[in-house]
Amino acid sequence: MSLDDDRAPSRQRASGEAETSVRRVDRAQSSPAKITRAEELRLQLADEIVRGALPPGAALDETDIARRFSVSRTPVREALRQLVASGLVDAQAHRGAVVARPSVKRLSGMFEAMAELEALCAGLAAERMSPTERYRLEAVHEELRVLSYAGNPERFHEVNERFHNAIYAGAHNDYIAETTLATRVRVQPFRRAQFRNLGRLAKSHAEHDRVVVAILRGDKAGAANAMRAHIELVRGEYEIYTAAASAM
């Protein structure tokens, strides 16, 4: 991406402004940089569910999972609670937690809501982001560019969360930001899976690039449209991923 002259003022005015943060609603932790054991378990189990390693209807016994990962039942219980909230797991009377998969219609609705919420945040960020916030968004975007060549989907996913969080914060509407985060936690396992597709990291960065350019230029409609298109492509990549996984 060419970092044109539209970006220079943000660098010159970046010092002296406080970073805007978004209250995390998708994980409980003492430090934004430190992942909890429950969150780690949630991601591992979600990945196994999306890949089909844990098939629909499979029982998720707290004791068995705790033994498998050498942890107490407390983080397992929290991880399962989060998976129930995401729709990947059902909590059934007398059966405990079992693997579920949202219907095609349900998943389609989740992605549609996610696309509109993220587009709203991107459009508002184009209007409201401070110079410091724009500069930091560029920095995270550049970090993702480097990672797109490294071929590490796990690390890319972690930094990708920071990228989207920066845009939510830049919208300067706490309610919209929190609603978007809450929706993302329900869609996150499906979004995360598509990073395993061949060439997906570079494609994702290119899609981000269109969002970043529009935000830095203050193009509200352009930023919203670019973000909406990005999430729609994420959905398509997830469908490619699941089709490939099912064929194995």
Coordinates of C-alpha atoms in Angstrom, one line a residue:
M1 CA 0.0 0.0 0.0
S2 CA 1.2 3.5 -0.8
L3 CA 1.2 5.6 2.4
D4 CA 0.4 8.9 0.7
D5 CA 0.5 12.4 2.0
D6 CA -2.9 12.2 3.5
R7 CA -1.3 10.2 6.4
A8 CA 1.5 12.6 7.2
P9 CA -0.5 15.0 9.4
S10 CA -1.5 12.1 11.7
R11 CA 2.1 11.4 12.4
Q12 CA 3.0 15.0 13.1
R13 CA 0.1 15.5 15.6
A14 CA 0.3 12.1 17.2
S15 CA 2.2 13.0 20.3
G16 CA 0.3 14.2 23.4
E17 CA -3.0 12.4 22.8
A18 CA -4.3 9.6 24.9
E19 CA -5.1 6.3 23.2
T20 CA -8.8 5.5 23.1
S21 CA -9.7 2.1 24.4
V22 CA -12.7 -0.1 24.1
R23 CA -14.0 -2.1 27.1
R24 CA -13.5 -5.7 26.3
V25 CA -16.7 -7.7 26.5
D26 CA -15.4 -10.9 24.8
R27 CA -12.9 -11.9 27.6
A28 CA -12.3 -11.2 31.2
Q29 CA -8.7 -10.5 32.0
S30 CA -6.5 -8.2 34.1
S31 CA -4.4 -7.2 31.2
P32 CA -5.4 -6.7 27.5
A33 CA -2.2 -8.3 26.4
K34 CA -2.5 -11.4 28.6
I35 CA -4.7 -14.2 27.5
T36 CA -6.5 -16.2 30.2
R37 CA -6.4 -20.0 30.4
A38 CA -10.2 -20.1 29.9
E39 CA -9.8 -18.0 26.7
E40 CA -7.0 -20.2 25.5
L41 CA -9.1 -23.3 26.1
R42 CA -12.1 -21.7 24.3
L43 CA -10.0 -21.0 21.2
Q44 CA -8.5 -24.5 21.2
L45 CA -11.9 -26.2 21.5
A46 CA -13.5 -23.8 19.1
D47 CA -10.9 -24.6 16.5
E48 CA -11.4 -28.3 17.0
I49 CA -15.2 -27.9 16.6
V50 CA -14.9 -25.7 13.4
R51 CA -12.4 -28.2 11.9
G52 CA -14.7 -31.1 12.7
A53 CA -12.3 -32.8 15.1
L54 CA -15.1 -32.5 17.6
P55 CA -18.2 -33.4 15.6
P56 CA -21.8 -32.1 16.2
G57 CA -23.4 -34.0 19.2
A58 CA -20.0 -34.8 20.8
A59 CA -20.1 -34.6 24.6
L60 CA -17.8 -32.0 26.2
D61 CA -17.2 -33.4 29.7
E62 CA -15.6 -30.9 32.1
T63 CA -13.5 -33.6 33.9
D64 CA -12.2 -35.1 30.6
I65 CA -11.3 -31.7 29.2
A66 CA -9.6 -30.6 32.4
R67 CA -7.6 -33.8 32.4
R68 CA -6.6 -33.5 28.8
F69 CA -5.3 -30.0 29.1
S70 CA -4.0 -30.4 32.7
V71 CA -6.0 -27.6 34.2
S72 CA -8.7 -27.3 36.9
R73 CA -12.4 -27.5 36.0
T74 CA -12.8 -23.7 36.6
P75 CA -11.3 -22.5 33.3
V76 CA -12.9 -25.4 31.5
R77 CA -16.3 -24.3 32.9
E78 CA -15.7 -20.7 31.8
A79 CA -14.5 -21.8 28.3
L80 CA -17.6 -23.9 27.8
R81 CA -19.8 -21.0 29.0
Q82 CA -18.2 -18.8 26.3
L83 CA -18.7 -21.5 23.7
V84 CA -22.4 -21.8 24.6
A85 CA -22.6 -18.0 24.1
S86 CA -21.0 -18.3 20.7
G87 CA -23.4 -20.9 19.5
L88 CA -20.8 -23.6 19.0
V89 CA -21.9 -25.6 22.1
D90 CA -25.3 -26.4 23.5
A91 CA -25.9 -26.8 27.2
Q92 CA -28.5 -29.6 27.5
A93 CA -30.3 -30.8 30.6
H94 CA -29.0 -34.2 31.8
R95 CA -26.4 -34.3 29.0
G96 CA -24.3 -31.4 29.9
A97 CA -22.4 -29.5 27.1
V98 CA -22.5 -31.0 23.6
V99 CA -21.1 -29.7 20.3
A100 CA -23.6 -27.8 18.2
R101 CA -23.3 -26.1 14.9
P102 CA -25.6 -23.2 14.0
S103 CA -27.9 -23.7 11.1
V104 CA -26.9 -22.1 7.7
K105 CA -29.6 -19.6 8.3
R106 CA -28.4 -18.7 11.8
L107 CA -24.8 -18.4 10.7
S108 CA -25.8 -16.3 7.8
G109 CA -27.7 -13.9 10.1
M110 CA -24.7 -13.7 12.4
F111 CA -22.3 -12.7 9.6
E112 CA -24.9 -10.2 8.2
A113 CA -25.1 -8.5 11.6
M114 CA -21.4 -8.5 12.0
A115 CA -20.9 -6.9 8.6
E116 CA -23.3 -4.1 9.3
L117 CA -21.9 -3.4 12.8
E118 CA -18.3 -3.4 11.6
A119 CA -19.2 -1.2 8.6
L120 CA -20.9 1.3 11.0
C121 CA -17.8 1.4 13.2
A122 CA -15.5 1.9 10.2
G123 CA -17.7 4.8 8.9
L124 CA -17.8 6.5 12.2
A125 CA -14.0 6.0 12.7
A126 CA -13.4 7.8 9.3
E127 CA -15.2 10.8 10.7
R128 CA -14.0 10.7 14.4
M129 CA -10.6 9.1 14.8
S130 CA -8.0 11.3 16.3
P131 CA -4.6 11.8 14.7
T132 CA -3.1 9.5 17.4
E133 CA -5.7 6.8 16.7
R134 CA -5.1 7.0 13.0
Y135 CA -1.4 6.6 13.5
R136 CA -1.8 3.6 15.7
L137 CA -4.2 2.0 13.3
E138 CA -1.5 2.4 10.6
A139 CA 1.0 0.8 12.9
V140 CA -1.2 -2.3 13.6
H141 CA -1.9 -2.5 9.9
E142 CA 1.8 -2.5 9.1
E143 CA 2.3 -5.3 11.7
L144 CA -0.3 -7.4 10.0
R145 CA 1.5 -6.8 6.6
V146 CA 4.6 -8.3 8.0
L147 CA 2.7 -11.2 9.6
S148 CA 0.9 -11.9 6.3
Y149 CA 4.3 -13.1 5.0
A150 CA 5.1 -15.1 8.1
G151 CA 2.4 -17.7 7.6
N152 CA 1.4 -17.8 11.2
P153 CA -2.4 -17.7 11.4
E154 CA -2.5 -17.8 15.2
R155 CA -0.4 -14.7 15.6
F156 CA -2.2 -13.0 12.7
H157 CA -5.5 -13.7 14.4
E158 CA -4.3 -12.0 17.6
V159 CA -3.1 -8.9 15.9
N160 CA -6.2 -8.9 13.7
E161 CA -8.3 -8.5 16.9
R162 CA -6.2 -5.4 17.8
F163 CA -6.8 -4.0 14.3
H164 CA -10.6 -4.3 14.5
N165 CA -10.6 -3.1 18.2
A166 CA -8.8 0.0 17.1
I167 CA -11.6 0.8 14.6
Y168 CA -14.3 0.1 17.1
A169 CA -12.6 2.5 19.6
G170 CA -12.2 5.1 16.8
A171 CA -15.9 5.2 16.3
H172 CA -16.1 7.0 19.6
N173 CA -19.5 5.4 20.5
D174 CA -19.1 3.0 23.5
Y175 CA -22.5 1.4 23.0
I176 CA -21.9 0.6 19.4
A177 CA -18.3 -0.6 20.1
E178 CA -19.5 -2.9 22.9
T179 CA -22.4 -4.3 20.8
T180 CA -20.0 -5.0 17.9
L181 CA -17.5 -6.8 20.3
A182 CA -20.4 -8.9 21.8
T183 CA -21.4 -9.9 18.3
R184 CA -17.9 -10.7 17.3
V185 CA -17.4 -13.1 20.1
R186 CA -20.3 -15.2 18.7
V187 CA -18.8 -15.1 15.2
Q188 CA -15.1 -15.3 16.2
P189 CA -14.5 -19.0 15.9
F190 CA -15.8 -19.0 12.3
R191 CA -13.8 -15.9 11.4
R192 CA -10.7 -17.4 13.0
A193 CA -11.0 -20.6 11.0
Q194 CA -10.7 -18.9 7.6
F195 CA -7.1 -17.8 8.3
R196 CA -6.0 -21.3 7.6
N197 CA -7.0 -21.0 4.0
L198 CA -4.0 -20.9 1.6
G199 CA -3.1 -17.2 0.8
R200 CA -5.8 -15.9 3.2
L201 CA -3.5 -13.8 5.3
A202 CA -2.3 -11.7 2.4
K203 CA -5.9 -11.3 1.1
S204 CA -7.1 -10.2 4.5
H205 CA -4.4 -7.6 4.7
A206 CA -5.3 -6.3 1.2
E207 CA -9.0 -6.0 2.3
H208 CA -7.9 -4.2 5.5
D209 CA -5.8 -1.8 3.3
R210 CA -8.9 -0.5 1.5
V211 CA -10.5 0.1 4.9
V212 CA -7.5 1.9 6.3
V213 CA -7.1 4.1 3.2
A214 CA -10.7 5.2 3.4
I215 CA -10.5 5.9 7.2
L216 CA -7.3 8.0 6.8
R217 CA -9.0 10.0 4.0
G218 CA -12.1 10.6 6.1
D219 CA -14.2 8.8 3.6
K220 CA -17.1 7.6 5.7
A221 CA -19.0 5.8 3.0
G222 CA -15.9 4.3 1.5
A223 CA -14.7 2.9 4.9
A224 CA -18.1 1.4 5.6
N225 CA -18.4 -0.2 2.2
A226 CA -14.8 -1.6 2.4
M227 CA -15.4 -3.1 5.8
R228 CA -18.7 -4.6 4.8
A229 CA -17.1 -6.2 1.8
H230 CA -14.3 -7.5 4.0
I231 CA -16.7 -9.3 6.4
E232 CA -18.6 -10.7 3.5
L233 CA -15.4 -12.1 2.1
V234 CA -14.5 -13.5 5.5
R235 CA -17.8 -15.4 5.4
G236 CA -17.0 -16.8 2.0
E237 CA -13.6 -17.9 3.1
Y238 CA -15.1 -19.7 6.1
E239 CA -17.4 -21.6 3.8
I240 CA -14.4 -22.6 1.6
Y241 CA -12.6 -23.7 4.8
T242 CA -15.4 -25.9 6.0
A243 CA -16.0 -27.4 2.6
A244 CA -12.3 -28.4 2.4
A245 CA -12.3 -29.7 6.0
S246 CA -15.4 -31.9 5.3
A247 CA -13.7 -33.4 2.3
M248 CA -10.7 -34.6 4.3

